[in-house]
Amino acid sequence: MDREKIRIAIDGPSGAGKSTIAKAVAKELNIDYIDTGAMYRALGYKLAGKGIPAIESPELLEVLDNTDIDFSEGNIILDGVVVNDKIRTPEISKMASDVSAIPIVRKKLVALQQKIAGNKSVIMDGRDIAEVVIPDAEYKYFMTASAEERAERRYKELIAKGEDVTFEKVLSDIEKRDYNDSHRAASPLRQVEGAQLLDTTGMSIEEVVNHILEEVRK
Ligand code: DC
């Protein structure tokens, strides 16, 4: 693509397909993809490993100041170690949701996300991208799908990975996480003005990817 900088922000609840779509769009446009949820997950994973609860405390601040989170070739790197699969368990999902509600954590990770995005073309997904991280993004989407469909997708993923879960538990976890993410005081999940609603219920990955590509390539 031979055009000036393009920044694409994708926000929405978990399981809406944000990361799958963002990855595919990034590949087509040959731009970087930044999975900001993975950053909250990596921090949650580190805290869980140290037995530090997700509440603001001197121990948590100490970890926050001494943690290095980065991306390299599609991998998420925590303190120099690839943690891709370790951060995708139901326990770490809950921990990530809890740490992401702490204002000082958001401040630090948002600053890091803005630094990683730098001054280049990127597609970034999360909950507060259009509102806080890149408010001047050229394209903004609020991607969602019914809670049942999102739970169905997540359930299949977890079963494929050999996790021992039931559909009911996955659905209730998703509903709890939706509630937490959209009712917290710090940057609650919401569709901002100027963001296009993309309801992916019943849509294939290809359909959603093509929809975005058509707009960006216009
Ligand atoms: O997208 P995800 O499920 O990997 O995100 C993990 C958690 O992090 C989720 O509960 C919401 C939170 N999060 C956030 O608060 N802000 C972001 N930009 C990305 C994720």
Coordinates of N, CA and C and ligand atoms in Angstrom, one line a residue:
M1 N 0.8 -1.2 0.0 CA 0.0 0.0 0.0 C 0.9 1.2 0.0
D2 N 0.6 2.1 -0.9 CA 1.4 3.3 -1.0 C 0.6 4.5 -0.6
R3 N 0.3 4.6 0.7 CA -0.5 5.7 1.1 C 0.1 6.2 2.4
E4 N -0.3 7.4 2.9 CA 0.2 7.8 4.2 C -0.3 6.9 5.3
K5 N 0.2 7.2 6.5 CA -0.1 6.4 7.7 C -1.6 6.0 7.8
I6 N -1.9 4.8 8.1 CA -3.2 4.3 8.4 C -3.3 3.7 9.8
R7 N -4.1 4.2 10.7 CA -4.3 3.6 12.0 C -5.7 3.1 12.1
I8 N -5.8 1.8 12.4 CA -7.2 1.2 12.6 C -7.4 0.8 14.0
A9 N -8.4 1.2 14.6 CA -8.8 0.9 16.0 C -9.9 -0.1 16.0
I10 N -9.8 -1.2 16.8 CA -10.9 -2.1 16.9 C -11.2 -2.3 18.4
D11 N -12.3 -1.9 18.8 CA -12.7 -2.2 20.2 C -13.9 -3.1 20.2
G12 N -14.1 -3.7 21.4 CA -15.3 -4.6 21.5 C -15.1 -5.6 22.6
P13 N -16.2 -6.3 23.0 CA -16.1 -7.3 24.1 C -15.3 -8.5 23.7
S14 N -14.9 -9.4 24.6 CA -14.1 -10.6 24.3 C -14.9 -11.5 23.5
G15 N -14.2 -12.2 22.6 CA -14.8 -13.2 21.7 C -15.6 -12.7 20.5
A16 N -15.5 -11.4 20.3 CA -16.2 -10.8 19.1 C -15.4 -11.1 17.8
G17 N -14.2 -11.6 18.0 CA -13.4 -11.9 16.8 C -12.4 -10.8 16.4
K18 N -12.2 -9.9 17.4 CA -11.3 -8.8 17.1 C -9.9 -9.2 16.7
S19 N -9.3 -10.1 17.5 CA -7.9 -10.4 17.2 C -7.8 -11.2 15.9
T20 N -8.7 -12.1 15.6 CA -8.6 -12.9 14.4 C -8.7 -12.0 13.1
I21 N -9.7 -11.1 13.2 CA -9.9 -10.1 12.1 C -8.7 -9.2 12.0
A22 N -8.3 -8.6 13.1 CA -7.2 -7.7 13.1 C -5.9 -8.3 12.5
K23 N -5.7 -9.5 12.9 CA -4.5 -10.2 12.4 C -4.6 -10.3 10.8
A24 N -5.7 -10.8 10.4 CA -5.9 -11.0 8.9 C -5.8 -9.7 8.1
V25 N -6.4 -8.6 8.7 CA -6.4 -7.3 8.0 C -4.9 -6.8 8.0
A26 N -4.2 -7.0 9.1 CA -2.8 -6.5 9.2 C -2.0 -7.2 8.1
K27 N -2.2 -8.5 7.9 CA -1.5 -9.3 6.9 C -1.7 -8.7 5.5
E28 N -3.0 -8.5 5.2 CA -3.4 -8.0 3.9 C -2.8 -6.7 3.6
L29 N -2.8 -5.8 4.6 CA -2.3 -4.4 4.4 C -0.8 -4.3 4.7
N30 N -0.2 -5.4 5.2 CA 1.2 -5.4 5.5 C 1.6 -4.3 6.5
I31 N 0.7 -4.3 7.6 CA 1.0 -3.3 8.7 C 1.1 -4.1 10.0
D32 N 1.5 -3.5 11.1 CA 1.7 -4.2 12.4 C 0.3 -4.4 13.1
Y33 N 0.2 -5.5 13.8 CA -1.0 -5.7 14.6 C -0.6 -5.7 16.0
I34 N -1.3 -5.0 16.8 CA -1.0 -4.9 18.3 C -2.2 -5.3 19.1
D35 N -2.0 -6.4 19.8 CA -3.1 -7.0 20.6 C -2.9 -6.5 22.1
T36 N -3.7 -5.4 22.4 CA -3.5 -4.8 23.7 C -4.0 -5.7 24.8
G37 N -5.0 -6.5 24.5 CA -5.5 -7.4 25.6 C -4.4 -8.4 26.0
A38 N -3.5 -8.8 25.1 CA -2.4 -9.7 25.5 C -1.5 -9.0 26.5
M39 N -1.4 -7.7 26.4 CA -0.5 -7.0 27.4 C -1.1 -7.0 28.8
Y40 N -2.5 -6.8 28.9 CA -3.1 -6.9 30.2 C -3.0 -8.4 30.7
R41 N -3.1 -9.3 29.8 CA -3.0 -10.7 30.1 C -1.6 -11.1 30.6
A42 N -0.6 -10.6 29.9 CA 0.8 -10.9 30.3 C 1.1 -10.3 31.7
L43 N 0.6 -9.1 32.0 CA 0.8 -8.6 33.3 C 0.0 -9.4 34.4
G44 N -1.2 -9.8 34.0 CA -2.0 -10.6 34.9 C -1.4 -12.0 35.2
Y45 N -0.7 -12.5 34.2 CA 0.0 -13.8 34.3 C 1.2 -13.7 35.2
K46 N 1.9 -12.6 35.1 CA 3.1 -12.4 36.0 C 2.6 -12.2 37.4
L47 N 1.6 -11.4 37.6 CA 1.1 -11.2 39.0 C 0.6 -12.5 39.6
A48 N -0.2 -13.3 38.8 CA -0.7 -14.6 39.3 C 0.4 -15.5 39.7
G49 N 1.5 -15.5 38.9 CA 2.6 -16.4 39.2 C 3.3 -16.0 40.5
K50 N 3.2 -14.7 40.9 CA 3.8 -14.2 42.1 C 2.9 -14.2 43.3
G51 N 1.6 -14.6 43.0 CA 0.6 -14.6 44.0 C 0.2 -13.2 44.5
I52 N 0.4 -12.2 43.6 CA 0.0 -10.8 44.0 C -1.4 -10.6 43.4
P53 N -2.4 -10.2 44.3 CA -3.7 -9.9 43.9 C -3.9 -8.7 43.0
A54 N -4.9 -8.7 42.2 CA -5.2 -7.6 41.3 C -5.8 -6.4 42.0
I55 N -5.1 -5.8 42.9 CA -5.6 -4.6 43.5 C -4.4 -3.7 43.7
E56 N -4.6 -2.4 43.7 CA -3.4 -1.5 43.7 C -2.7 -1.7 45.1
S57 N -1.4 -2.0 45.0 CA -0.6 -2.2 46.3 C 0.8 -1.9 45.9
P58 N 1.7 -1.8 46.9 CA 3.1 -1.5 46.7 C 3.7 -2.7 45.9
E59 N 3.3 -3.9 46.2 CA 3.8 -5.1 45.4 C 3.5 -5.0 43.9
L60 N 2.2 -4.6 43.7 CA 1.8 -4.5 42.3 C 2.5 -3.4 41.6
L61 N 2.7 -2.3 42.2 CA 3.4 -1.2 41.6 C 4.9 -1.5 41.3
E62 N 5.4 -2.3 42.2 CA 6.8 -2.8 42.0 C 6.9 -3.6 40.8
V63 N 6.0 -4.6 40.6 CA 5.9 -5.4 39.4 C 5.7 -4.6 38.2
L64 N 4.8 -3.6 38.2 CA 4.5 -2.8 37.1 C 5.7 -2.0 36.6
D65 N 6.5 -1.6 37.6 CA 7.7 -0.8 37.2 C 8.9 -1.7 36.7
N66 N 8.8 -3.0 36.9 CA 9.9 -3.9 36.6 C 9.4 -4.9 35.6
T67 N 8.5 -4.6 34.7 CA 8.0 -5.6 33.8 C 8.2 -5.0 32.4
D68 N 8.6 -5.9 31.5 CA 8.9 -5.6 30.1 C 7.9 -6.4 29.2
I69 N 7.0 -5.7 28.5 CA 6.1 -6.4 27.6 C 6.3 -5.9 26.2
D70 N 6.4 -6.8 25.3 CA 6.6 -6.4 23.9 C 6.1 -7.4 22.9
F71 N 6.1 -7.1 21.7 CA 5.7 -8.0 20.6 C 6.9 -8.2 19.7
S72 N 7.0 -9.5 19.2 CA 8.0 -9.7 18.2 C 7.6 -10.9 17.3
E73 N 7.5 -10.6 16.0 CA 7.1 -11.6 15.0 C 5.8 -12.3 15.5
G74 N 4.8 -11.6 15.9 CA 3.5 -12.2 16.3 C 3.5 -12.8 17.6
N75 N 4.6 -12.8 18.4 CA 4.6 -13.3 19.7 C 4.5 -12.2 20.8
I76 N 3.9 -12.6 21.9 CA 3.9 -11.6 23.0 C 5.0 -12.1 24.0
I77 N 5.9 -11.1 24.3 CA 7.1 -11.4 25.1 C 6.9 -10.7 26.4
L78 N 7.0 -11.5 27.5 CA 7.0 -10.9 28.8 C 8.4 -11.1 29.5
D79 N 9.0 -10.0 29.8 CA 10.4 -10.1 30.4 C 11.3 -11.0 29.5
G80 N 11.2 -10.9 28.2 CA 12.1 -11.6 27.4 C 11.7 -13.1 27.0
V81 N 10.5 -13.5 27.6 CA 10.1 -14.9 27.3 C 8.7 -14.9 26.6
V82 N 8.6 -15.7 25.6 CA 7.3 -15.9 24.8 C 6.3 -16.5 25.7
V83 N 5.1 -15.8 25.8 CA 4.1 -16.4 26.7 C 2.7 -16.6 26.0
N84 N 2.8 -16.7 24.7 CA 1.5 -16.8 23.9 C 0.4 -17.6 24.5
D85 N 0.7 -18.9 24.7 CA -0.4 -19.8 25.2 C -0.7 -19.7 26.6
K86 N 0.3 -19.4 27.4 CA 0.1 -19.3 28.9 C -0.8 -18.3 29.3
I87 N -1.1 -17.2 28.5 CA -1.9 -16.1 28.9 C -3.4 -16.3 28.4
R88 N -3.7 -17.5 27.8 CA -5.0 -17.7 27.3 C -5.9 -18.6 28.1
T89 N -5.6 -18.8 29.3 CA -6.4 -19.7 30.1 C -7.6 -18.9 30.8
P90 N -8.7 -19.6 31.2 CA -9.8 -18.9 31.9 C -9.3 -18.1 33.1
E91 N -8.4 -18.7 33.9 CA -7.9 -18.0 35.1 C -7.2 -16.6 34.7
I92 N -6.4 -16.7 33.7 CA -5.7 -15.5 33.3 C -6.6 -14.4 32.7
S93 N -7.7 -14.9 32.0 CA -8.7 -14.0 31.5 C -9.3 -13.2 32.6
K94 N -9.6 -13.9 33.7 CA -10.2 -13.2 34.8 C -9.2 -12.2 35.5
M95 N -8.0 -12.7 35.6 CA -6.9 -11.8 36.2 C -6.7 -10.6 35.3
A96 N -6.7 -10.8 34.0 CA -6.5 -9.7 33.1 C -7.6 -8.7 33.2
S97 N -8.8 -9.2 33.3 CA -10.0 -8.3 33.5 C -9.9 -7.5 34.8
D98 N -9.4 -8.1 35.8 CA -9.3 -7.4 37.1 C -8.1 -6.4 37.1
V99 N -7.0 -6.8 36.5 CA -5.9 -5.8 36.5 C -6.2 -4.6 35.6
S100 N -7.0 -4.9 34.6 CA -7.3 -3.8 33.6 C -8.2 -2.8 34.2
A101 N -8.8 -3.0 35.4 CA -9.6 -2.0 36.0 C -8.9 -1.1 36.9
I102 N -7.5 -1.4 37.1 CA -6.7 -0.5 38.0 C -6.1 0.7 37.2
P103 N -6.5 1.9 37.5 CA -6.1 3.1 36.7 C -4.6 3.2 36.5
I104 N -3.8 2.9 37.5 CA -2.3 3.1 37.3 C -1.8 2.0 36.2
V105 N -2.4 0.8 36.2 CA -2.1 -0.2 35.3 C -2.4 0.3 33.9
R106 N -3.6 0.9 33.7 CA -4.0 1.4 32.4 C -3.1 2.5 31.9
K107 N -2.7 3.4 32.8 CA -1.9 4.5 32.5 C -0.6 4.0 31.9
K108 N 0.0 3.0 32.6 CA 1.3 2.5 32.1 C 1.2 1.7 30.8
L109 N 0.2 0.9 30.7 CA 0.0 0.1 29.5 C -0.4 0.9 28.3
V110 N -1.2 1.9 28.5 CA -1.6 2.8 27.4 C -0.4 3.6 26.9
A111 N 0.5 4.0 27.8 CA 1.7 4.8 27.4 C 2.6 3.8 26.5
L112 N 2.7 2.6 27.0 CA 3.5 1.6 26.3 C 2.9 1.3 24.9
Q113 N 1.6 1.2 24.9 CA 0.9 0.9 23.6 C 1.1 2.0 22.6
Q114 N 1.1 3.3 23.1 CA 1.3 4.4 22.2 C 2.7 4.5 21.7
K115 N 3.6 4.0 22.6 CA 5.0 4.0 22.2 C 5.3 2.9 21.1
I116 N 4.7 1.7 21.4 CA 4.8 0.6 20.4 C 4.2 1.0 19.0
A117 N 3.1 1.7 19.1 CA 2.4 2.1 17.8 C 3.2 3.1 17.1
G118 N 3.9 4.0 17.9 CA 4.8 5.0 17.3 C 4.1 5.8 16.2
N119 N 4.8 6.0 15.2 CA 4.3 6.9 14.2 C 4.1 6.2 12.9
K120 N 3.6 4.9 13.0 CA 3.5 4.1 11.8 C 2.1 3.6 11.6
S121 N 1.8 2.9 10.5 CA 0.5 2.3 10.3 C 0.4 1.1 11.2
V122 N -0.8 1.0 11.9 CA -1.0 -0.1 12.7 C -2.5 -0.5 12.8
I123 N -2.8 -1.7 13.2 CA -4.1 -2.1 13.6 C -4.0 -2.6 15.0
M124 N -4.9 -2.0 15.8 CA -4.8 -2.3 17.3 C -6.1 -2.7 17.8
D125 N -6.2 -3.7 18.6 CA -7.5 -4.1 19.2 C -7.5 -4.1 20.7
G126 N -8.6 -3.8 21.3 CA -8.7 -3.7 22.7 C -10.1 -3.2 23.2
R127 N -10.1 -2.4 24.2 CA -11.4 -1.9 24.7 C -11.5 -0.3 24.6
D128 N -10.3 0.3 24.7 CA -10.2 1.8 24.8 C -9.4 2.4 23.7
I129 N -9.2 1.6 22.6 CA -8.3 2.1 21.5 C -8.7 3.4 20.9
A130 N -10.0 3.4 20.4 CA -10.5 4.6 19.7 C -10.7 5.8 20.7
E131 N -11.0 5.4 21.9 CA -11.2 6.5 22.9 C -10.0 7.1 23.5
V132 N -9.0 6.2 23.8 CA -7.8 6.7 24.6 C -6.5 6.5 23.9
V133 N -6.3 5.3 23.3 CA -4.9 5.0 22.8 C -4.6 5.7 21.5
I134 N -5.5 5.6 20.5 CA -5.3 6.3 19.3 C -6.6 7.0 18.9
P135 N -6.9 8.1 19.6 CA -8.2 8.8 19.4 C -8.3 9.4 18.0
D136 N -7.1 9.6 17.4 CA -7.1 10.2 16.0 C -6.9 9.1 14.9
A137 N -7.3 7.9 15.3 CA -7.2 6.8 14.3 C -8.1 7.1 13.1
E138 N -7.6 6.7 11.9 CA -8.3 7.0 10.6 C -9.6 6.2 10.6
Y139 N -9.5 4.9 11.1 CA -10.7 4.0 11.0 C -10.9 3.5 12.4
K140 N -12.2 3.5 12.8 CA -12.6 3.0 14.2 C -13.8 2.1 14.1
Y141 N -13.6 0.9 14.7 CA -14.7 -0.1 14.6 C -15.1 -0.5 16.0
F142 N -16.3 -0.7 16.3 CA -16.8 -1.3 17.5 C -17.4 -2.7 17.1
M143 N -16.6 -3.7 17.4 CA -16.9 -5.1 16.9 C -17.6 -5.9 18.0
T144 N -18.7 -6.4 17.7 CA -19.4 -7.2 18.7 C -20.1 -8.4 18.1
A145 N -20.7 -9.3 18.9 CA -21.5 -10.4 18.5 C -22.3 -10.8 19.7
S146 N -23.4 -11.6 19.5 CA -24.2 -12.0 20.7 C -23.3 -12.7 21.7
A147 N -23.7 -12.7 23.0 CA -22.9 -13.4 24.0 C -22.9 -14.9 23.7
E148 N -24.0 -15.4 23.2 CA -24.0 -16.9 22.9 C -23.0 -17.2 21.8
E149 N -23.0 -16.4 20.8 CA -22.1 -16.7 19.7 C -20.6 -16.6 20.2
R150 N -20.4 -15.6 20.9 CA -19.0 -15.4 21.4 C -18.6 -16.5 22.3
A151 N -19.5 -17.0 23.2 CA -19.2 -18.1 24.1 C -19.0 -19.3 23.3
E152 N -19.8 -19.5 22.2 CA -19.6 -20.7 21.4 C -18.2 -20.7 20.8
R153 N -17.8 -19.6 20.3 CA -16.4 -19.5 19.6 C -15.4 -19.8 20.7
R154 N -15.5 -19.2 21.8 CA -14.5 -19.3 22.9 C -14.5 -20.8 23.4
Y155 N -15.7 -21.4 23.5 CA -15.8 -22.8 24.0 C -15.0 -23.7 23.0
K156 N -15.3 -23.5 21.7 CA -14.6 -24.4 20.7 C -13.1 -24.2 20.8
E157 N -12.6 -23.0 21.0 CA -11.2 -22.7 21.1 C -10.6 -23.5 22.3
L158 N -11.3 -23.4 23.5 CA -10.8 -24.0 24.7 C -10.8 -25.5 24.6
I159 N -11.8 -26.0 24.0 CA -11.9 -27.5 23.9 C -10.8 -28.0 23.0
A160 N -10.6 -27.2 21.9 CA -9.5 -27.6 20.9 C -8.2 -27.6 21.6
K161 N -8.0 -26.8 22.7 CA -6.7 -26.7 23.4 C -6.7 -27.7 24.5
G162 N -7.8 -28.5 24.7 CA -7.8 -29.6 25.7 C -8.2 -29.1 27.1
E163 N -8.8 -27.8 27.1 CA -9.2 -27.3 28.5 C -10.5 -28.1 28.9
D164 N -10.7 -28.2 30.2 CA -11.8 -28.9 30.7 C -12.9 -27.9 31.1
V165 N -13.8 -27.5 30.1 CA -14.8 -26.5 30.4 C -16.1 -26.9 29.9
T166 N -17.2 -26.2 30.4 CA -18.5 -26.5 29.9 C -19.0 -25.2 29.2
F167 N -19.9 -25.3 28.2 CA -20.4 -24.2 27.5 C -21.0 -23.1 28.5
E168 N -21.8 -23.7 29.5 CA -22.5 -22.8 30.4 C -21.5 -21.9 31.2
K169 N -20.3 -22.6 31.6 CA -19.3 -21.8 32.4 C -18.7 -20.8 31.5
V170 N -18.4 -21.1 30.2 CA -17.8 -20.1 29.3 C -18.7 -18.9 29.1
L171 N -20.0 -19.3 28.9 CA -21.0 -18.2 28.7 C -21.1 -17.3 30.0
S172 N -21.1 -17.9 31.1 CA -21.3 -17.1 32.3 C -20.0 -16.3 32.6
D173 N -18.8 -16.8 32.2 CA -17.6 -16.1 32.4 C -17.6 -14.9 31.4
I174 N -18.1 -15.1 30.2 CA -18.1 -14.0 29.2 C -19.1 -12.9 29.7
E175 N -20.2 -13.3 30.2 CA -21.2 -12.3 30.7 C -20.6 -11.5 31.9
K176 N -19.9 -12.2 32.8 CA -19.3 -11.5 33.9 C -18.2 -10.5 33.4
R177 N -17.4 -11.0 32.5 CA -16.3 -10.2 32.0 C -16.9 -8.9 31.2
D178 N -17.9 -9.2 30.5 CA -18.6 -8.0 29.8 C -19.0 -7.0 30.8
Y179 N -19.6 -7.5 31.8 CA -20.2 -6.6 32.9 C -19.0 -5.8 33.5
N180 N -18.0 -6.5 33.9 CA -16.8 -5.9 34.5 C -16.2 -4.8 33.6
D181 N -16.0 -5.3 32.3 CA -15.2 -4.4 31.4 C -16.1 -3.1 31.0
S182 N -17.4 -3.3 31.1 CA -18.2 -2.1 30.7 C -18.7 -1.3 31.9
H183 N -18.5 -1.8 33.1 CA -19.0 -1.0 34.3 C -17.9 -0.5 35.1
R184 N -16.6 -0.7 34.8 CA -15.5 -0.2 35.6 C -15.4 1.3 35.4
A185 N -14.8 2.0 36.4 CA -14.7 3.4 36.4 C -13.6 3.9 35.3
A186 N -12.5 3.1 35.2 CA -11.4 3.5 34.3 C -11.7 3.0 32.9
S187 N -11.9 3.9 31.9 CA -12.1 3.5 30.5 C -13.0 2.3 30.3
P188 N -14.3 2.4 30.7 CA -15.2 1.3 30.5 C -15.4 1.1 29.0
L189 N -15.6 -0.2 28.6 CA -15.9 -0.5 27.2 C -17.1 0.2 26.7
R190 N -17.1 0.9 25.7 CA -18.3 1.5 25.1 C -18.0 1.9 23.6
Q191 N -19.0 2.0 22.8 CA -18.8 2.4 21.5 C -18.7 3.9 21.4
V192 N -17.6 4.5 21.0 CA -17.4 5.9 20.9 C -18.1 6.5 19.7
E193 N -18.3 7.8 19.7 CA -18.9 8.5 18.6 C -17.8 8.4 17.5
G194 N -18.2 8.1 16.3 CA -17.3 8.0 15.2 C -16.8 6.6 14.9
A195 N -17.2 5.7 15.8 CA -16.8 4.3 15.6 C -17.9 3.6 14.9
Q196 N -17.6 2.8 13.9 CA -18.6 2.0 13.2 C -19.0 0.7 13.9
L197 N -20.3 0.5 14.1 CA -20.7 -0.8 14.8 C -20.6 -1.9 13.8
L198 N -19.9 -3.0 14.2 CA -19.7 -4.2 13.3 C -20.2 -5.4 14.1
D199 N -21.5 -5.8 13.9 CA -22.0 -6.9 14.6 C -21.7 -8.2 13.8
T200 N -20.8 -9.0 14.3 CA -20.3 -10.2 13.5 C -21.1 -11.4 13.7
T201 N -22.2 -11.3 14.4 CA -23.1 -12.5 14.7 C -23.5 -13.0 13.3
G202 N -23.2 -14.3 13.0 CA -23.6 -14.9 11.8 C -22.7 -14.5 10.6
M203 N -21.7 -13.7 10.8 CA -20.8 -13.4 9.7 C -19.6 -14.2 9.7
S204 N -19.0 -14.5 8.5 CA -17.8 -15.3 8.5 C -16.6 -14.3 8.7
I205 N -15.4 -14.9 9.1 CA -14.2 -14.1 9.3 C -13.9 -13.3 8.0
E206 N -14.0 -14.1 6.9 CA -13.7 -13.5 5.6 C -14.6 -12.3 5.3
E207 N -15.9 -12.4 5.6 CA -16.8 -11.3 5.3 C -16.4 -10.0 6.1
V208 N -16.1 -10.2 7.4 CA -15.7 -9.1 8.2 C -14.4 -8.5 7.7
V209 N -13.4 -9.3 7.4 CA -12.1 -8.8 6.9 C -12.3 -8.0 5.6
N210 N -13.1 -8.6 4.7 CA -13.4 -7.9 3.4 C -14.1 -6.6 3.6
H211 N -15.0 -6.5 4.5 CA -15.7 -5.3 4.8 C -14.7 -4.2 5.2
I212 N -13.8 -4.5 6.1 CA -12.8 -3.5 6.6 C -11.9 -3.1 5.4
L213 N -11.4 -4.2 4.7 CA -10.4 -3.9 3.6 C -11.0 -3.0 2.6
E214 N -12.3 -3.2 2.2 CA -13.0 -2.4 1.2 C -13.0 -0.9 1.6
E215 N -13.3 -0.7 2.9 CA -13.3 0.7 3.4 C -11.9 1.3 3.4
V216 N -10.9 0.6 3.9 CA -9.6 1.1 4.0 C -9.0 1.4 2.6
R217 N -9.3 0.5 1.7 CA -8.7 0.6 0.3 C -9.4 1.5 -0.6
K218 N -10.5 2.1 -0.1 CA -11.4 3.0 -1.0 C -10.6 4.1 -1.5
Ligands
DC1 O1 -9.1 -8.8 24.6 P1 -8.8 -9.8 25.7 O2 -9.9 -10.7 26.1 O3 -7.5 -10.5 25.5 O4 -8.5 -8.8 27.0 C1 -8.2 -9.2 28.2 C2 -8.7 -8.3 29.3 O5 -8.0 -7.0 29.2 C3 -10.2 -8.0 29.1 O6 -10.9 -8.3 30.3 C4 -10.3 -6.5 28.9 C5 -9.0 -6.0 29.2 N1 -8.5 -5.0 28.2 C6 -8.7 -3.7 28.5 O7 -9.2 -3.3 29.5 N2 -8.2 -2.7 27.6 C7 -7.7 -3.1 26.4 N3 -7.2 -2.2 25.6 C8 -7.5 -4.5 26.1 C9 -8.0 -5.4 27.0

